[in-house]
Short mmCIF file of C-alpha atoms in Angstrom, two decimals:
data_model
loop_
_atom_site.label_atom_id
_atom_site.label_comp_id
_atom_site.label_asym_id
_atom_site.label_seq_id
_atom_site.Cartn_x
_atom_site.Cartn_y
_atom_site.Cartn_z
CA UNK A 1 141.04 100.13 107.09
CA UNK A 2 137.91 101.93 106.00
CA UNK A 3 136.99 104.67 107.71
CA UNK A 4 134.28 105.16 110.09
CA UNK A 5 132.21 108.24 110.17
CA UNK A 6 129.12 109.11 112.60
CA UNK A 7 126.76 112.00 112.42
CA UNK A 8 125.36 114.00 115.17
CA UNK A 9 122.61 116.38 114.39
CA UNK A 10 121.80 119.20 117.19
CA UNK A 11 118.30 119.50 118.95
CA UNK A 12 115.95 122.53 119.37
CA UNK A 13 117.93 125.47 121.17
CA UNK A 14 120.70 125.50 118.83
CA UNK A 15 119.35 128.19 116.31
CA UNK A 16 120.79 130.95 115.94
CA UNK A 17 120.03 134.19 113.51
CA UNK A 18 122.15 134.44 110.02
CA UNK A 19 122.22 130.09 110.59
CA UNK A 20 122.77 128.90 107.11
CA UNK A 21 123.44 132.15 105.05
CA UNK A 22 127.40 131.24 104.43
CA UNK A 23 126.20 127.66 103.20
CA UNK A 24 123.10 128.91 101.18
CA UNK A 25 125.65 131.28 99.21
CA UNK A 26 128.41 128.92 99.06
CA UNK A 27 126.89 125.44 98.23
CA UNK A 28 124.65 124.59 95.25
CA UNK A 29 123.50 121.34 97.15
CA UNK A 30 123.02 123.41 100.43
CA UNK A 31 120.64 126.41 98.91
CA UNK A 32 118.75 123.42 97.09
CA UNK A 33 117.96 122.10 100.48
CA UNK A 34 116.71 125.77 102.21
CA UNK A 35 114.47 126.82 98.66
CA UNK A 36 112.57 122.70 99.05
CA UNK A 37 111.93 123.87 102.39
CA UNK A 38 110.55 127.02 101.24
CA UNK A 39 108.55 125.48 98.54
CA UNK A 40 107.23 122.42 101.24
CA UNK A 41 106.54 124.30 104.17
CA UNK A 42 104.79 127.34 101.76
CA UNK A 43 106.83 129.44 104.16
CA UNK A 44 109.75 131.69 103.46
CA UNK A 45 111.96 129.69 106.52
CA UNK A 46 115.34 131.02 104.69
CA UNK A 47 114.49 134.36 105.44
CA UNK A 48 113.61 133.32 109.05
CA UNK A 49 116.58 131.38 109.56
CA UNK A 50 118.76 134.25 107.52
CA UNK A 51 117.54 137.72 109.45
CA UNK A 52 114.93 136.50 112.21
CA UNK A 53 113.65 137.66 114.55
CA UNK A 54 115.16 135.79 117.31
CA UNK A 55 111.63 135.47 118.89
CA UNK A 56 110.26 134.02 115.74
CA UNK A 57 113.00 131.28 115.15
CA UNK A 58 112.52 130.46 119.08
CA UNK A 59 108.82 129.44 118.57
CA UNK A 60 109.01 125.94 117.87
CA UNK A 61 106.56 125.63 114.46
CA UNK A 62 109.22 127.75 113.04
CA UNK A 63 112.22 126.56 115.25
CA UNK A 64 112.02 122.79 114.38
CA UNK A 65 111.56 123.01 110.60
CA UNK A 66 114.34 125.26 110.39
CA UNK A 67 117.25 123.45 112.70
CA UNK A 68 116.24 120.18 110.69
CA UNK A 69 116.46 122.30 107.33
CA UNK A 70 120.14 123.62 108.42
CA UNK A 71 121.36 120.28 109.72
CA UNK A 72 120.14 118.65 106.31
CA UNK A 73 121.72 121.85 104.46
CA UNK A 74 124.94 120.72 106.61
CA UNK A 75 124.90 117.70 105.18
CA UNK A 76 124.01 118.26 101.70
CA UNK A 77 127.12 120.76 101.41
CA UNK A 78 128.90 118.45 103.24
CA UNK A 79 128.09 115.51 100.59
CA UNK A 80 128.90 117.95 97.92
CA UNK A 81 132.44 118.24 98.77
CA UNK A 82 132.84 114.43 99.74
CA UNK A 83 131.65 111.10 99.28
CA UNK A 84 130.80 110.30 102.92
CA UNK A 85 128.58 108.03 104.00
CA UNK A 86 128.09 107.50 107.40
CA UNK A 87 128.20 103.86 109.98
CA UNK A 88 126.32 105.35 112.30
CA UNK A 89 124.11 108.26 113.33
CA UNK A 90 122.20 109.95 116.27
CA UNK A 91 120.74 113.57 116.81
CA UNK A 92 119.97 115.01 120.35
CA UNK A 93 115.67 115.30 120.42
CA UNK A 94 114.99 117.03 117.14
CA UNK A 95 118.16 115.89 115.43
CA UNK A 96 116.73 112.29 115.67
CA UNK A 97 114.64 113.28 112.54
CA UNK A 98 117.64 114.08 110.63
CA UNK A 99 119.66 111.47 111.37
CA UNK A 100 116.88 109.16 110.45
CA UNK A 101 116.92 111.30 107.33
CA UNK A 102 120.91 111.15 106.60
CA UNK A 103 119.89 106.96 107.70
CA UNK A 104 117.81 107.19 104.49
CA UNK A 105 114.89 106.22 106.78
CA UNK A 106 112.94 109.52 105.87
CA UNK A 107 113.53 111.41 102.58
CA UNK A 108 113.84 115.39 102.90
CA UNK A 109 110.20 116.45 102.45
CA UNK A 110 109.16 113.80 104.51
CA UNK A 111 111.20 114.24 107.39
CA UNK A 112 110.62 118.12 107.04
CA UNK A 113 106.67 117.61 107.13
CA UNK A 114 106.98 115.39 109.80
CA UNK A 115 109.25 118.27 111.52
CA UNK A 116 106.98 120.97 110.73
CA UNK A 117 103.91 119.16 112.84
CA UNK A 118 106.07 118.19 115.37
CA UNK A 119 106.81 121.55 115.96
CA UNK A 120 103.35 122.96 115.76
CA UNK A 121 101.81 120.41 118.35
CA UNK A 122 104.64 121.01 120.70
CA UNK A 123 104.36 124.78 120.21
CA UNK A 124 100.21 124.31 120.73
CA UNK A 125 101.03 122.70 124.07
CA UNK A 126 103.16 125.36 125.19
CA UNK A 127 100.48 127.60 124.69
CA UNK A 128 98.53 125.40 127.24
CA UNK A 129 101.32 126.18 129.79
CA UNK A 130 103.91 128.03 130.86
CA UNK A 131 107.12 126.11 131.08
CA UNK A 132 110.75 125.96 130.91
CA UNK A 133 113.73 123.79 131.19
CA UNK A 134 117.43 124.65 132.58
CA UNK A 135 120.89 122.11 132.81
CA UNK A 136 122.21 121.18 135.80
CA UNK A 137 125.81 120.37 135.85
CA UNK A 138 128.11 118.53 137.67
CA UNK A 139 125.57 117.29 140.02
CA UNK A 140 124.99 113.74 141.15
CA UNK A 141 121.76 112.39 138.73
CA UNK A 142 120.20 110.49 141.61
CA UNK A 143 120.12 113.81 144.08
CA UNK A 144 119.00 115.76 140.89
CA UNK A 145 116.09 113.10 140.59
CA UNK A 146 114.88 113.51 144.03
CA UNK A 147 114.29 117.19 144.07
CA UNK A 148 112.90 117.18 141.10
CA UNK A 149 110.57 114.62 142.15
CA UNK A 150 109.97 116.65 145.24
CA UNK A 151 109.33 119.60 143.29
CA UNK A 152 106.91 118.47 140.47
CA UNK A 153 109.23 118.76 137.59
CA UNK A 154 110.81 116.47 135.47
CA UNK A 155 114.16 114.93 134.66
CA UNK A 156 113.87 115.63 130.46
CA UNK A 157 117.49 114.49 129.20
CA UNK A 158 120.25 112.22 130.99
CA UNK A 159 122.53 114.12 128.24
CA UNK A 160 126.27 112.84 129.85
CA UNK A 161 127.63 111.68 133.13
CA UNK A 162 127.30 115.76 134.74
CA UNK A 163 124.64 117.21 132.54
CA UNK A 164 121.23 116.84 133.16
CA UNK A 165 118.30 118.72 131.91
CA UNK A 166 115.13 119.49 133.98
CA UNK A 167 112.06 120.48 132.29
CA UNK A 168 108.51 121.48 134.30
CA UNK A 169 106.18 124.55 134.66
CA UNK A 170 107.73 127.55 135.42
CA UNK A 171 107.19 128.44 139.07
CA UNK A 172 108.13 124.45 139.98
CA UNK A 173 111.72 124.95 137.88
CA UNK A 174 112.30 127.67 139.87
CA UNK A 175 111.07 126.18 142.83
CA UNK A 176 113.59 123.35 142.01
CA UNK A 177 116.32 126.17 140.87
CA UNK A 178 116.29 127.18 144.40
CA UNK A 179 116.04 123.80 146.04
CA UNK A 180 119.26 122.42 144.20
CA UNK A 181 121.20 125.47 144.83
CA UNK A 182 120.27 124.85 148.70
CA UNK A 183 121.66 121.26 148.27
CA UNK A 184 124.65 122.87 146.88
CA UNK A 185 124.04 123.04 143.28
CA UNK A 186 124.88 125.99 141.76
CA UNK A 187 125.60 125.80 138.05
CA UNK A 188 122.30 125.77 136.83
CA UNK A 189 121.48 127.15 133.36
CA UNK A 190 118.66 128.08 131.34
CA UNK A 191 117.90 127.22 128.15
CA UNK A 192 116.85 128.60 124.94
CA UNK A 193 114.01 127.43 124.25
CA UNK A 194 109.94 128.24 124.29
CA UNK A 195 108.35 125.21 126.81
CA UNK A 196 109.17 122.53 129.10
CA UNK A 197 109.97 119.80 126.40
CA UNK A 198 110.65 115.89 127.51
CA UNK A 199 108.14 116.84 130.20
CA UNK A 200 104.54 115.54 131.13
CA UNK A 201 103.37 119.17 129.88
CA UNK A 202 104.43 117.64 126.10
CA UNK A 203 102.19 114.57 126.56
CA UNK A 204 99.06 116.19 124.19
CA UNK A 205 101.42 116.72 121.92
CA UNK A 206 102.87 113.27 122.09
CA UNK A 207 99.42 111.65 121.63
CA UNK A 208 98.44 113.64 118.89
CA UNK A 209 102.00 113.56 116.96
CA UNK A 210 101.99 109.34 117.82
CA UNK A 211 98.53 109.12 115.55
CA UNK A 212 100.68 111.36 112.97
CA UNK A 213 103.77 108.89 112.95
CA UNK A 214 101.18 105.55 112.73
CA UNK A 215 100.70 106.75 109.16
CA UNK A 216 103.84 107.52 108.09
CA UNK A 217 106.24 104.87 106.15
CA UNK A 218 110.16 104.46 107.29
CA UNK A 219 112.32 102.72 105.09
CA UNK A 220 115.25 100.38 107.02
CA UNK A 221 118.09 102.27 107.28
CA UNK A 222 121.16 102.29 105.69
CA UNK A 223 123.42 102.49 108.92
CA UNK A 224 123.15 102.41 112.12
CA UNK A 225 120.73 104.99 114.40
CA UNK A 226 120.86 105.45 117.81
CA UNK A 227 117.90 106.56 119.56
CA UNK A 228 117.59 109.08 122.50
CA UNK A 229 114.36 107.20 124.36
CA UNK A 230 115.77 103.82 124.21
CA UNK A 231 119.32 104.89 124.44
CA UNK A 232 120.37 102.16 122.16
CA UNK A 233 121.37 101.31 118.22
CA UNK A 234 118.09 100.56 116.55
CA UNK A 235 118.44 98.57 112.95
CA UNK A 236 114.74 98.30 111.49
CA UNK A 237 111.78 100.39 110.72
CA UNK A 238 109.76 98.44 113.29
CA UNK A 239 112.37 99.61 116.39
CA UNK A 240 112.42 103.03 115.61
#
C-alpha cells in the first residue's frame, strides 16, 4: 500500500529567534528558499528570522513572511532528502498559505507576497487597537462562548475538543480572563502574538486583504487542502 503523507504548517506565534539557521546551513534547497525571500520581500528576513529581535519577528509584517518562509524552507529541505508528496494538507491560520503552496495552489513568491500584505494589513489594524488573544483549556466550548459573548470578545479558533482561543481588545480579554476563572476556569494562557487576530478588530484588514485575493490566480491543487473557516477538504480553486 502506498503511503499516505499530510502536511501541517504552524500559524503566527510559532516564531522563534535562530528559526531556520540549522536548515539555511545544512540544506542547499532550504537557503534557496530564505535568499528568494530576501530578494522578494527587498528585506533581509534571514537575518530577522536568524538573530531578531524578538520584538521585531513578533510584529506581524515581519512575523508572517517569515513563519511562511521557514515552513516552505521545511519543506524544501524536506523534499531534498525525499521524494514526498503529500495526500493531503492543512496549516493552522497563516499555515493555510503554505499548505496551499506545498498544494501547488500558490507558487513561492506568490504565496510569500500574498503573506507579506497579509501581514502588513493585519499589523495596520493592530495599530488601530489594542488587543490580545489567550487559550483556554479544558473548558466546556459552549460556557466559553457565553462569557465571551457577555464580555465583548470573541471566540477566534475552535482548535480541538479542550482548546479554545479567545481573541478581543485588551481590557475585555481580561475582563473575560477574570470572568472564566470565576466560573472555574483556570488554565488560561496568553499568547505570543501582537493583536487580537480571528476577531472583529481584524475585519479592515479582512476587507482590504479580500480586494487583494480577488486579483490573485490559484491553480487547482494537487491534493487535498483542508481549510480552517470552513473546517472541511476543499478540491478547486473556486472553494478555497
Amino acid at each position: 500500500m502506498a503511503e499516505r503523507i499530510g502536511f501541517m504548517f504552524a500559524g503566527q506565534g510559532a516564531q522563534a529567534v535562530g528559526m531556520g539557521r540549522d536548515l539555511y546551513q545544512a540544506s542547499g534547497a532550504a537557503r534557496a528558499i530564505f535568499e528568494q525571500a530576501n530578494d522578494t520581500l527587498k528585506l533581509d528576513l534571514t537575518r530577522l528570522c536568524f538573530e531578531g529581535p524578538a520584538e521585531a519577528l513578533t510584529q506581524s509584517r515581519v512575523c508572517q513572511p517569515a513563519i511562511y518562509t521557514m515552513s516552505m524552507a521545511c519543506l524544501a529541505a524536506l523534499r531534498e532528502a525525499l521524494p514526498v508528496q503529500p495526500v493531503i494538507c492543512g496549516g493552522l491560520s497563516l499555515g493555510e498559505f503554505a499548505a496551499l503552496t506545498a498544494a501547488g495552489v500558490l507558487d513561492f513568491e506568490s504565496g510569500l507576497k500574498l503573506v507579506a500584505e497579509r501581514g502588513r494589513l493585519m499589523e495596520e489594524a493592530c495599530r488601530a487597537s489594542e488587543g490580545a488573544m489567550a487559550a483556554v483549556l479544558n473548558a466546556p466550548s459552549d460556557q466559553v462562548d457565553s462569557i465571551c459573548a457577555a464580555n465583548g470578545v470573541d471566540v477566534a479558533n475552535y482548535n480541538c475538543p479542550g482548546q479554545l482561543v479567545i481573541s478581543g481588545e485588551n481590557n475585555r480579554i481580561a475582563q473575560t480572563v477574570d470572568a472564566l476563572k470565576e466560573a472555574g476556569i483556570s488554565k488560561v494562557i496568553p499568547l505570543q502574538v501582537d493583536g487580537a487576530f480571528h476577531s472583529r478588530l481584524m475585519e479592515p484588514a479582512g476587507r482590504k486583504f479580500a480586494e487583494v485575493l480577488a486579483t490573485t490566480k490559484l491553480n487547482a491543487p494537487t491534493c487535498l487542502v483542508v481549510q480552517n473557516v470552513v473546517g472541511k477538504q476543499v478540491e478547486t480553486p473556486e472553494d478555497i
